[in-house]
XYZ file of C-alpha atoms in Angstrom:
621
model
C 201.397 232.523 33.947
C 199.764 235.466 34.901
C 201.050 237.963 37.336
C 198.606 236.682 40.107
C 199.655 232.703 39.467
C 203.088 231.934 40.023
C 204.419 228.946 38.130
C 205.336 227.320 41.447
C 202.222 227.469 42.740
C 200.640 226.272 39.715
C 202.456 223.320 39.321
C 201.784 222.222 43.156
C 198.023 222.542 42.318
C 198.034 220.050 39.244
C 200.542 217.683 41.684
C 197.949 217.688 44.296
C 195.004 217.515 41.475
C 196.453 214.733 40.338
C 196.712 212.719 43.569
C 193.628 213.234 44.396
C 192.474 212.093 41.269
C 194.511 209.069 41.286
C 193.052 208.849 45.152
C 189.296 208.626 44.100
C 189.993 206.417 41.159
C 191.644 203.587 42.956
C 189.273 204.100 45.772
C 185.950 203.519 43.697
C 188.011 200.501 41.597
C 188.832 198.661 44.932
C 184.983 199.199 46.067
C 183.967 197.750 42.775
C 185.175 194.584 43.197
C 184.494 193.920 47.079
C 181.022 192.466 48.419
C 179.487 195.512 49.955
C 178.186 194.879 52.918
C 174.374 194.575 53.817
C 172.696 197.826 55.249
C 172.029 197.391 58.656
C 168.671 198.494 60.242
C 168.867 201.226 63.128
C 168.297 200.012 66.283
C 165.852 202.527 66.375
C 164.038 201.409 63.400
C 159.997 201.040 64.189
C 158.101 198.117 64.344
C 154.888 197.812 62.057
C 151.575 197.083 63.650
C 150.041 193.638 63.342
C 146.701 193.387 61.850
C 144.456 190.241 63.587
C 140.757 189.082 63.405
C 139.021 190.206 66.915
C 140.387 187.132 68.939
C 143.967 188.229 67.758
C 144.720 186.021 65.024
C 147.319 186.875 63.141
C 146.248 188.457 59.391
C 149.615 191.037 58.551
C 152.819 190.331 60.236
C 155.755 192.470 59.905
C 158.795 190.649 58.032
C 162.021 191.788 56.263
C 162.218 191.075 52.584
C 165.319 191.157 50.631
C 166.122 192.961 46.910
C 169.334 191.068 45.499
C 171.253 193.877 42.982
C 173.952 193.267 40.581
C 176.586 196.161 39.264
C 177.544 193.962 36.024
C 181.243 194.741 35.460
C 181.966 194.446 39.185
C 180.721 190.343 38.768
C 184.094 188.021 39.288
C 182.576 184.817 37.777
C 179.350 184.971 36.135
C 179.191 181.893 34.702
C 179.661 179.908 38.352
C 177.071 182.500 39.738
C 174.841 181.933 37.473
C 175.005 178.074 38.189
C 174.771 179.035 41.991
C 171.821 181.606 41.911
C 169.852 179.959 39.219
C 167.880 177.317 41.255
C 166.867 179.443 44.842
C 165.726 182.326 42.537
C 163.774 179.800 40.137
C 165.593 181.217 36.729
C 167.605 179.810 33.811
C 171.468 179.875 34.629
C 171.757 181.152 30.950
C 168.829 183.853 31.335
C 170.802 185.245 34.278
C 174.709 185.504 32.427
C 171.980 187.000 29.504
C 170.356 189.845 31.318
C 173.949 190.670 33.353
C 175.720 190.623 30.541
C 173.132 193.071 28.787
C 173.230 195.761 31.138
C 175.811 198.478 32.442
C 173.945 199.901 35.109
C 173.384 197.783 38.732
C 169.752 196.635 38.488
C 167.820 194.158 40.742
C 168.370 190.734 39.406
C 164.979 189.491 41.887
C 163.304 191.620 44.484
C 161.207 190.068 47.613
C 162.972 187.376 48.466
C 162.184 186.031 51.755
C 164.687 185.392 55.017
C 165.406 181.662 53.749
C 166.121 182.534 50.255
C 168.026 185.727 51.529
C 170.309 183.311 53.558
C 170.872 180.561 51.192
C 171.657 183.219 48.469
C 174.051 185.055 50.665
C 175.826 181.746 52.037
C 176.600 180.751 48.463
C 177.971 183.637 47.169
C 180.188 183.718 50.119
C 181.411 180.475 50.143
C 182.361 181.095 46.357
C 184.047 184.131 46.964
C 181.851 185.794 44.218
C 181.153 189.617 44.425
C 179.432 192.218 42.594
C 176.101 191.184 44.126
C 174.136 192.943 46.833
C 171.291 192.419 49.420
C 168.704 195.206 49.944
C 166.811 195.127 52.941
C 163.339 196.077 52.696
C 160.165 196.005 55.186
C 158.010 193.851 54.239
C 154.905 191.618 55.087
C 153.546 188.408 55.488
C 149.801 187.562 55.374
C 149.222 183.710 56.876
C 146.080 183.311 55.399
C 146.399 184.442 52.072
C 143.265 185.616 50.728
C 141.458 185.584 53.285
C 139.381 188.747 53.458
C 142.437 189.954 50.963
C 140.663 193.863 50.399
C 139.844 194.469 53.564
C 142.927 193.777 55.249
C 145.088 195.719 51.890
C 148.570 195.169 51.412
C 151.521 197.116 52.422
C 154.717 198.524 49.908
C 158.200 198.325 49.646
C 158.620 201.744 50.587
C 156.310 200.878 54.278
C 153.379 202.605 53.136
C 150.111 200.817 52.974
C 148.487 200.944 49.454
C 144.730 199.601 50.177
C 142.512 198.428 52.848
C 143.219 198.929 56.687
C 147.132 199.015 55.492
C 146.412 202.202 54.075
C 143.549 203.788 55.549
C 145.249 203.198 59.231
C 148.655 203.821 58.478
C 148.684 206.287 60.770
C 148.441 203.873 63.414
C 150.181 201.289 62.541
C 153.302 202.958 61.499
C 153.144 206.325 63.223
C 155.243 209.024 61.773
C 158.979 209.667 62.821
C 161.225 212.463 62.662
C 164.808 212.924 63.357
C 164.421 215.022 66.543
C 162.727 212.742 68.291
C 164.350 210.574 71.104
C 162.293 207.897 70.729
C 160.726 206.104 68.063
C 157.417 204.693 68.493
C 156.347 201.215 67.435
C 153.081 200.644 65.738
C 150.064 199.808 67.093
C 147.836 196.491 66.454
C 144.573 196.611 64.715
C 142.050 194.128 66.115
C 139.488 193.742 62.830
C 136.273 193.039 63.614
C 135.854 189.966 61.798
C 136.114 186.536 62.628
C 138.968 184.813 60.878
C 137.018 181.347 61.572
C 133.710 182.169 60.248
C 135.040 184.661 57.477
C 136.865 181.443 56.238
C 132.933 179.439 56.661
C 131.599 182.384 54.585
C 133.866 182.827 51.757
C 133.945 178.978 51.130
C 130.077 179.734 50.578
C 130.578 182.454 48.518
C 132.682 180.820 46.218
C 131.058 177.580 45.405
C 127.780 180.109 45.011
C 130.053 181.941 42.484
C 131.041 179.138 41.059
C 127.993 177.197 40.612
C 126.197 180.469 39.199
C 129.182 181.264 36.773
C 128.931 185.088 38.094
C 131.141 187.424 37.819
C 131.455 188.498 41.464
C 130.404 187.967 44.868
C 130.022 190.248 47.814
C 128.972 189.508 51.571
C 128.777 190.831 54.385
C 127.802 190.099 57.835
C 127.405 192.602 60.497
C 126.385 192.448 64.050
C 122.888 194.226 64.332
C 123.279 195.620 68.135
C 126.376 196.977 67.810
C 127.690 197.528 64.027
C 130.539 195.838 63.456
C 131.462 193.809 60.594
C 131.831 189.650 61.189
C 132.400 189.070 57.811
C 133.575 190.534 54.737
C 133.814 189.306 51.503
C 134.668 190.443 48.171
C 135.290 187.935 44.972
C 137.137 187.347 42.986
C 140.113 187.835 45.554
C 143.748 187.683 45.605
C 146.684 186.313 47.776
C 147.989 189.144 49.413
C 151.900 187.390 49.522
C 151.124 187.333 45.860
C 149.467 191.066 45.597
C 151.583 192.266 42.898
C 151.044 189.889 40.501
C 146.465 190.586 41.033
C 144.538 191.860 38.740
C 142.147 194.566 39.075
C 139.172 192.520 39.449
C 140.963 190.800 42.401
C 141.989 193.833 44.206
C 138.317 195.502 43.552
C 136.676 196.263 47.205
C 133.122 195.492 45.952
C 131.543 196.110 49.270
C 132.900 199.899 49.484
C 133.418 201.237 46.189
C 131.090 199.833 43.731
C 128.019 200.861 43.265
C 124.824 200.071 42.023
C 121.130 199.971 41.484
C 119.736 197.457 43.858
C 116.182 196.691 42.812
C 113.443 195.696 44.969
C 115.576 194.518 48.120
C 115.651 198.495 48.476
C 111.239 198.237 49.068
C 111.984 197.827 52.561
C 113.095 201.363 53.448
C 110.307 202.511 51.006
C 107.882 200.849 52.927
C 108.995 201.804 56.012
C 109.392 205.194 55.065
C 105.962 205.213 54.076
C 104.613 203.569 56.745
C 106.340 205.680 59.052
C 104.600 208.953 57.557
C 101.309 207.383 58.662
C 100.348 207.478 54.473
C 99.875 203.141 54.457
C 97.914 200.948 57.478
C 98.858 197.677 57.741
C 95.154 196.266 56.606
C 95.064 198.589 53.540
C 94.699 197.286 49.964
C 95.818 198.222 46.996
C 95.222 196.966 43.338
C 97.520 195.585 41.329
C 96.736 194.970 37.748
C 99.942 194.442 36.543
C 100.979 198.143 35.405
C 101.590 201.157 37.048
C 100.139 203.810 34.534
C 99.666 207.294 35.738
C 99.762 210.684 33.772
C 101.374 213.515 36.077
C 99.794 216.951 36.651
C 102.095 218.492 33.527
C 101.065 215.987 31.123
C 103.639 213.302 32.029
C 103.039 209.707 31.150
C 104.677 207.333 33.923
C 104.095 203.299 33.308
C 105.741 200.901 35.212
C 105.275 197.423 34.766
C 104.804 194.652 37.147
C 105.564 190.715 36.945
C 102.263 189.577 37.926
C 98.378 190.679 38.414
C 98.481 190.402 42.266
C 95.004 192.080 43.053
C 94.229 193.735 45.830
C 96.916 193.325 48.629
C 98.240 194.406 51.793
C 101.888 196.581 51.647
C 102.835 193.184 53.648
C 102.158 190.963 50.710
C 103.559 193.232 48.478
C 106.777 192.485 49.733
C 106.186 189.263 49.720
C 105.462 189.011 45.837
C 107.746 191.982 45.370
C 104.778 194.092 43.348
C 105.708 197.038 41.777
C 102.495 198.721 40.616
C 101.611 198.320 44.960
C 105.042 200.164 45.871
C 104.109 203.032 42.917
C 100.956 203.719 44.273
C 101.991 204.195 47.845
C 105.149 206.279 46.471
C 102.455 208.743 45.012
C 101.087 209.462 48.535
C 104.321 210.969 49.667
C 106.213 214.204 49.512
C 109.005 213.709 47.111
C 111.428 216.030 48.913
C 110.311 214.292 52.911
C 110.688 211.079 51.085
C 114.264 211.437 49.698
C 115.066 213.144 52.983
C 113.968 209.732 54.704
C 116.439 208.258 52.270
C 119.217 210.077 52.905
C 118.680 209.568 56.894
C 119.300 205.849 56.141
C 122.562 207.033 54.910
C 122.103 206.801 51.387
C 123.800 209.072 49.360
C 126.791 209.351 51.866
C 129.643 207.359 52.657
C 129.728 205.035 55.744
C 132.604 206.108 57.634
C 133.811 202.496 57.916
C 137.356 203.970 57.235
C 138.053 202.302 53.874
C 139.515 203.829 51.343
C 137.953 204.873 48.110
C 134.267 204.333 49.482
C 131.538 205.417 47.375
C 128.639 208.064 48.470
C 126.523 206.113 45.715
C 123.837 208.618 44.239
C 120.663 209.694 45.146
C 118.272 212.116 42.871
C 116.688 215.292 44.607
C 113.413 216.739 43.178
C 116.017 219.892 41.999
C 117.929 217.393 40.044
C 117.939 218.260 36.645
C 117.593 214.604 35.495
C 114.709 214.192 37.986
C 110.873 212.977 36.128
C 107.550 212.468 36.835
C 108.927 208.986 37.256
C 111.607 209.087 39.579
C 109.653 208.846 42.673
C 108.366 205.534 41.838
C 111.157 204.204 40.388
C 113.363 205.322 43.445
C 110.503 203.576 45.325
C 111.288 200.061 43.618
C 115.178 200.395 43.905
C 115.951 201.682 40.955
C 117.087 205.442 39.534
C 119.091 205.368 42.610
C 122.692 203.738 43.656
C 124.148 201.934 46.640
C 126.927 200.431 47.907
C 126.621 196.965 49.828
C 128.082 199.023 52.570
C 125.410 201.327 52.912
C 122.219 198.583 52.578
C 124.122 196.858 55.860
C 123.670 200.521 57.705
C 120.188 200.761 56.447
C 119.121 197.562 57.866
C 120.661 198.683 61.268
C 117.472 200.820 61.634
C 115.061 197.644 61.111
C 117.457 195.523 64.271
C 117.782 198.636 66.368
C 114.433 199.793 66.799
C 114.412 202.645 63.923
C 117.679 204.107 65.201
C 120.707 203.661 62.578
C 124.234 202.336 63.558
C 127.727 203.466 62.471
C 129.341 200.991 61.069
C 133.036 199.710 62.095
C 135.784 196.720 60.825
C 137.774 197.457 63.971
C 137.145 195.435 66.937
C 139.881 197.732 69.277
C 143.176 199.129 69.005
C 146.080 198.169 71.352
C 150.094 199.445 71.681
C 153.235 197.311 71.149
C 152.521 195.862 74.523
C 148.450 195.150 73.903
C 147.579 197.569 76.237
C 144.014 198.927 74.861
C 144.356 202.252 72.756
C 140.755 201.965 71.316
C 137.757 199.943 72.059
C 135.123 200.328 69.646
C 131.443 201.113 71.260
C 128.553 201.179 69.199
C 127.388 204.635 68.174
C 123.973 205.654 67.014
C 122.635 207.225 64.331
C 119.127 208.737 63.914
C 116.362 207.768 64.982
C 115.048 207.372 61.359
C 111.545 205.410 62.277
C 109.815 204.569 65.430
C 110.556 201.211 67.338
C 106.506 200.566 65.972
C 108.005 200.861 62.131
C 110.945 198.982 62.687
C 108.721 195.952 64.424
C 106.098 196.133 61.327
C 108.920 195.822 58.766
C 110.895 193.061 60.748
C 107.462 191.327 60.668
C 106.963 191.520 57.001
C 110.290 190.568 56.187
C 109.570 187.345 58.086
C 106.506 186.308 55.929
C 108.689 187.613 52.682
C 110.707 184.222 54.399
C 108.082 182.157 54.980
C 105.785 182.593 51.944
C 107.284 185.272 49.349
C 109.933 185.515 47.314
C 112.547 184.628 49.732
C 111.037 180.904 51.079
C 113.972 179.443 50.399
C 116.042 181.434 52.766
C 113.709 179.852 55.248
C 115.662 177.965 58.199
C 112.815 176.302 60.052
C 114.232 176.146 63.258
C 114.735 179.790 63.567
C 113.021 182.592 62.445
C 114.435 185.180 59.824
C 113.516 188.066 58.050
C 114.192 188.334 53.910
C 114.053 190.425 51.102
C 115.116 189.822 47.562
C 115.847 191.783 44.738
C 116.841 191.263 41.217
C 117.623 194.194 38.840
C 118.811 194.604 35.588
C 122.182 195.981 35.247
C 123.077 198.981 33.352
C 124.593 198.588 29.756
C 127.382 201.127 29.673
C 127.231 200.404 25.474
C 123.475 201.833 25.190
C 122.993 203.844 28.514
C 120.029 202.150 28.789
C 118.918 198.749 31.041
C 120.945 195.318 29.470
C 119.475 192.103 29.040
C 121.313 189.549 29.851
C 122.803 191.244 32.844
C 121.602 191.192 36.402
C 122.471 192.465 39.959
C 120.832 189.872 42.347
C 120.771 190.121 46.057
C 119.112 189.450 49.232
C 119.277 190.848 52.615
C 118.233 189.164 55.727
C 118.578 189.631 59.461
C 117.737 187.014 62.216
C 116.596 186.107 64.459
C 113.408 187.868 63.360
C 111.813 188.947 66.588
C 115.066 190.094 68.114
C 117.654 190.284 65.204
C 120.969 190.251 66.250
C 122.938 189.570 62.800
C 122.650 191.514 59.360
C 123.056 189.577 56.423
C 123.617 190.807 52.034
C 124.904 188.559 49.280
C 125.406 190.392 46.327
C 125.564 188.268 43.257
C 126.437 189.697 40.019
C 126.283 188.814 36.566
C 125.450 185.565 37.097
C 124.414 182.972 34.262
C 121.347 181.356 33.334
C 118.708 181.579 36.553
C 119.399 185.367 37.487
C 115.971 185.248 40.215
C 117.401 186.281 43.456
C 114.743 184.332 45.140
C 115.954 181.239 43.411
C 120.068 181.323 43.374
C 120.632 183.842 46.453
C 118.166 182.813 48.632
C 119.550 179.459 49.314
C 122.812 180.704 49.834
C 121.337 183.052 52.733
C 120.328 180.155 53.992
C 123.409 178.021 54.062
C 125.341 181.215 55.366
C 122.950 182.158 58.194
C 122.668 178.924 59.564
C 126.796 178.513 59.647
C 126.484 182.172 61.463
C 123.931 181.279 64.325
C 126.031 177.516 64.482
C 129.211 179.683 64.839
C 127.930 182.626 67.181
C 125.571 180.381 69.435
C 122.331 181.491 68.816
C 119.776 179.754 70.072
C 117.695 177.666 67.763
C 115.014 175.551 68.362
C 116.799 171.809 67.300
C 120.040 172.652 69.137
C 121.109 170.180 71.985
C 121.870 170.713 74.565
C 124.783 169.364 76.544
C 126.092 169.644 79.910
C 129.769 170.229 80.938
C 131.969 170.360 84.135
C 133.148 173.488 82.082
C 136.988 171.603 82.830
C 138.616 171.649 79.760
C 141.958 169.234 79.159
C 144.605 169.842 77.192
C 147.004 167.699 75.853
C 150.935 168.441 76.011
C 151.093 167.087 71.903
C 154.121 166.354 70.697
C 156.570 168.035 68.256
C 155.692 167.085 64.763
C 159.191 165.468 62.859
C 161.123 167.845 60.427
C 162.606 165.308 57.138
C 162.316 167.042 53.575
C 159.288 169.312 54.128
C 158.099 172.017 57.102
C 155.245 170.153 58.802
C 152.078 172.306 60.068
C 152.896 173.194 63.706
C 149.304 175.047 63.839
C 148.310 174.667 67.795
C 151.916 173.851 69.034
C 152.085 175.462 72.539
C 155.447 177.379 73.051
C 157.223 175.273 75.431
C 157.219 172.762 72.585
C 158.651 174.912 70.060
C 161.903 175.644 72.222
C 163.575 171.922 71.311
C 163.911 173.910 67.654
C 166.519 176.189 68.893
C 168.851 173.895 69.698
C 168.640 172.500 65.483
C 171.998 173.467 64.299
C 170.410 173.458 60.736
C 167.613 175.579 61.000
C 167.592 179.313 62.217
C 163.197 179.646 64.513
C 162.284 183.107 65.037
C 159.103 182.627 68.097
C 156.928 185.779 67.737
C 154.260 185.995 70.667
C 153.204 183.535 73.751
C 150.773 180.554 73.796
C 150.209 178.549 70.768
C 151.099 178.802 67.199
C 148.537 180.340 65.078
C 150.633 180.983 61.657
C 154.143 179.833 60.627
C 156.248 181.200 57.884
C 157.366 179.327 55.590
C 154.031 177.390 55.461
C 153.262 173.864 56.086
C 154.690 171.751 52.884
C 157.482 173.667 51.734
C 161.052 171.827 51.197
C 163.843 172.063 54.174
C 167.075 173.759 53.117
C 169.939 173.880 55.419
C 170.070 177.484 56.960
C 166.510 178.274 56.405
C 164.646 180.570 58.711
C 161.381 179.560 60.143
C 159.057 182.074 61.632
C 156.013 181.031 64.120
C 153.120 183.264 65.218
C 151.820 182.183 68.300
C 148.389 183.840 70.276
């Protein structure tokens, strides 16, 4: 003891040391071996925004999932738990008591389990007595129809951040930020897409049996309305189930119609056409020769040949979309300025993203005359859709000049924006461009896309009873072995719009890789086809073999009845509300009734096995 420590005071220090010690010991040992209780969410905890089609069917709903944790030496009876956890969380009884056993640390034993499993989970272990386990509350979603336009809608993390698609790129709106100075927390708003959950389900069923029958390796479509901009369909395949996101691969999750890009061949002659004819440099009656090759030496000695696929003659720049020539589309390329015509280009909105507000969209690339990799040949090739790179995305916004009389269209996946109580926030008008070619142009073009239909490359895209408008294009793929052009792989697409004389929709199938017949004209033609006429069916264009039908406009609807719960949940799809309410009195079942009207999505889905205590969700619109 030192002269400023007295051995009194000493020794009360280690006494109350001690105690303390002893305190905190017995403390964390009693904690150890109780159940610790659930977090409970703040009252003021915020409400994710839903995402629906544009007539409000559901697409993201906010849920709660649950992360079940273990802290290993705190576990009363593992063998009994094992037996009692084993079949809810699908695992071997011995594979749990195995990987508890093996650890010292408190892990998650299984993560997203949903309300029913959370309850039937929590109910055992509670009945038993057993502790040492622990539910983790986490937000979470649910997506009703699966994989149904899976990378445009994106999926949502544990943590509440969106990772891809709208979930991400909107976040800000549909979980707003929140800080702990403000009084009130606002809930997320709803994002109306602008597709059609009805027909997007029409399309993709289309785009996968065209997949399928072509053994491709993906798919992209999209549909857009040519007045206004928005998207009516969106498709990108392969796709993935968005409850089952985590387990996708990155082929699944790819959002073709944004991010990839790629040489699209001669569906791009359109805009070179137009561009040219535009500049006053072609006349509609004008002929040029085709002899099979383009084969030109430029002023510093350069020797440019590009080959065609047939001897076409002398033609019209009309016909030369309908045969698709290349030696026609060289020759007219020559007549223009290189740096007015990649200006033209670039007013179309190539080279530059969309703006659709997805994330990771590509610009694509376009070549300027200052390029360094720029040739003698690159204005011809550009000219025939190739030495130049697009995204799907970006061919839907050049079209929007040919259906809006030469003016270009933003465009947008969201229909409108509305608050927790659906009072509008954002209604989406459609917003012009520039004015890229005159209304005369845009007529000429829509004209020769039309014949391209009836007698070119794209007759079998023909309807009959209403007129559209076609181009196709098939070009080879680059190796990224070689660096040069493969051959055995193809991009093949066609884009249409219809009705001709006054379009009103914007169609482009994308098929990629596919096997054996690779002519777009041959295997994505008829799939325009098939999709455009299940667009004008579903939208109500008029067509010349419709019928017509008349009606007191009286429409009746029938009470229905409740369907029976026995072993499995029954589809209650188009249940009105006032039906639903007999469930609340089940003394078996715990229904959560989100929304007014009828149901449009239930969670768990139709066919899965009853369990006593289960939680059934409905969405109703």
């Amino acid at each position: 003891m030192s002269e400023h420590i007295s051995r009194v005071r000493f020794i009360i220090f280690v006494v109350v040391a001690s105690l303390a010690t002893v305190c905190i010991i017995g403390t964390y040992g009693i904690l150890s071996v109780q159940d610790v209780p659930e977090r409970i969410a703040s009252s003021q905890e915020k409400v994710r925004g839903t995402i629906v089609d544009r007539n409000g069917k559901p697409l993201a709903v906010s849920t709660n999932f649950y992360h079940l944790s273990v802290t290993p030496w705190a576990v009363n009876n593992l063998e009994k738990a094992a037996q009692l956890l084993a079949p809810t969380l699908q695992m071997n009884a011995a594979q749990i008591v195995q990987t508890i056993q093996g650890s010292s640390r408190v892990f998650y034993l299984k993560k997203h389990l949903d309300e029913t499993e959370h309850d039937i989970l929590n109910a055992l272990l509670k009945e038993n007595e057993i502790v040492g386990f622990r539910f983790d509350k986490i937000p979470g979603r649910v997506y009703p129809e699966r994989d149904l336009a899976a990378q445009l809608i994106g999926f949502m993390g544990d943590d509440g951040e969106g990772l891809a698609g709208i979930e991400y790129s909107m976040q800000r709106e549909l979980a707003p930020n929140f800080s702990p100075n403000m009084t009130e927390i606002r809930d997320g708003q709803n994002v109306y897409l602008s597709i059609d959950a009805n027909l997007q389900y029409k399309l993709e069923k289309i785009a996968l049996n065209a997949m399928e029958s072509t053994q491709a390796e993906s798919v992209m479509m999209v549909a857009a309305d040519g007045k206004t901009g928005e998207i009516l369909s969106y498709i990108s395949l392969p796709s993935v189930d968005l409850n089952q996101y985590r387990n996708s691969t990155p082929a699944q999750r790819q959002d073709r119609p944004a991010v990839y890009a790629y040489e699209p061949g001669s569906v791009f002659k359109v805009f070179s056409v137009a561009t040219f004819f535009d500049a006053g440099l072609i006349t509609r009656n004008e002929k040029f020769v085709c002899d099979g090759r383009y084969d030109v030496s430029t002023a510093n000695g350069e020797r440019v040949r590009i080959t065609c696929l047939d001897h076409h003659g002398a033609i019209t720049a009309e016909q030369a979309l309908q045969y698709s020539c290349n030696d026609a589309l060289a020759q007219m390329s020559a007549r223009i300025n290189s740096e007015y015509f990649i200006n033209k280009l670039k007013e179309l909105g190539f080279g530059s993203r969309t703006g659709v507000n997805l994330p990771g969209e590509t610009a694509g690339l376009v070549k300027t005359p200052s390029d360094r990799l720029w040739s003698g040949r690159s204005k011809p090739t550009i000219s025939i859709g190739q030495e130049i790179s697009v995204s799907a995305l970006q061919m839907v916004r050049a079209a929007t000049a040919l259906t809006n009389h030469g003016t270009t269209l933003e465009l947008s996946v969201v229909s409108r924006i509305t608050d927790h109580d659906n009072n509008d926030v954002l209604v989406h008008t459609p917003k012009a461009g520039k004015q890229v070619f005159s209304d005369t142009t845009a007529t000429y073009l829509l004209e020769c896309m039309k014949s391209t239909a009836q007698v070119g490359t794209g007759h079998r895209a023909a309807l009959g009873d209403i007129a559209i408008g076609v181009k196709t294009g098939t070009a080879q793929m680059i190796d990224t072995t070689t660096g040069g052009y493969s051959d055995t792989d193809f991009i093949s697409n066609c884009i249409a719009v219809f009705p001709a004389e006054n379009p009103q929709v914007i169609l482009y199938i994308v098929i990629t890789k596919a096997k054996g017949e690779t002519y777009a004209g041959r295997i994505v033609a008829p799939v325009v086809a098939e999709a455009a006429d299940v667009i004008i069916d579903h939208m109500g264009l008029s067509r010349e073999s419709a019928a017509s039908l008349a009606h007191s406009g009286l429409i009746s609807v029938p009470a229905g009845s409740l369907p029976e719960i026995v072993n499995v949940l029954p589809d209650f799809t188009g249940i009105p509300k006032r039906n639903l309410t007999a469930l609340l009195t089940h003394n078996k079942l715990n229904v959560v009734i989100k929304g007014d009207g009828y149901v449009v999505a239930q969670h768990p889905p139709a066919g899965t096995p009853v369990t006593e205590g289960m939680t059934i969700e409905f969405y109703l619109d």
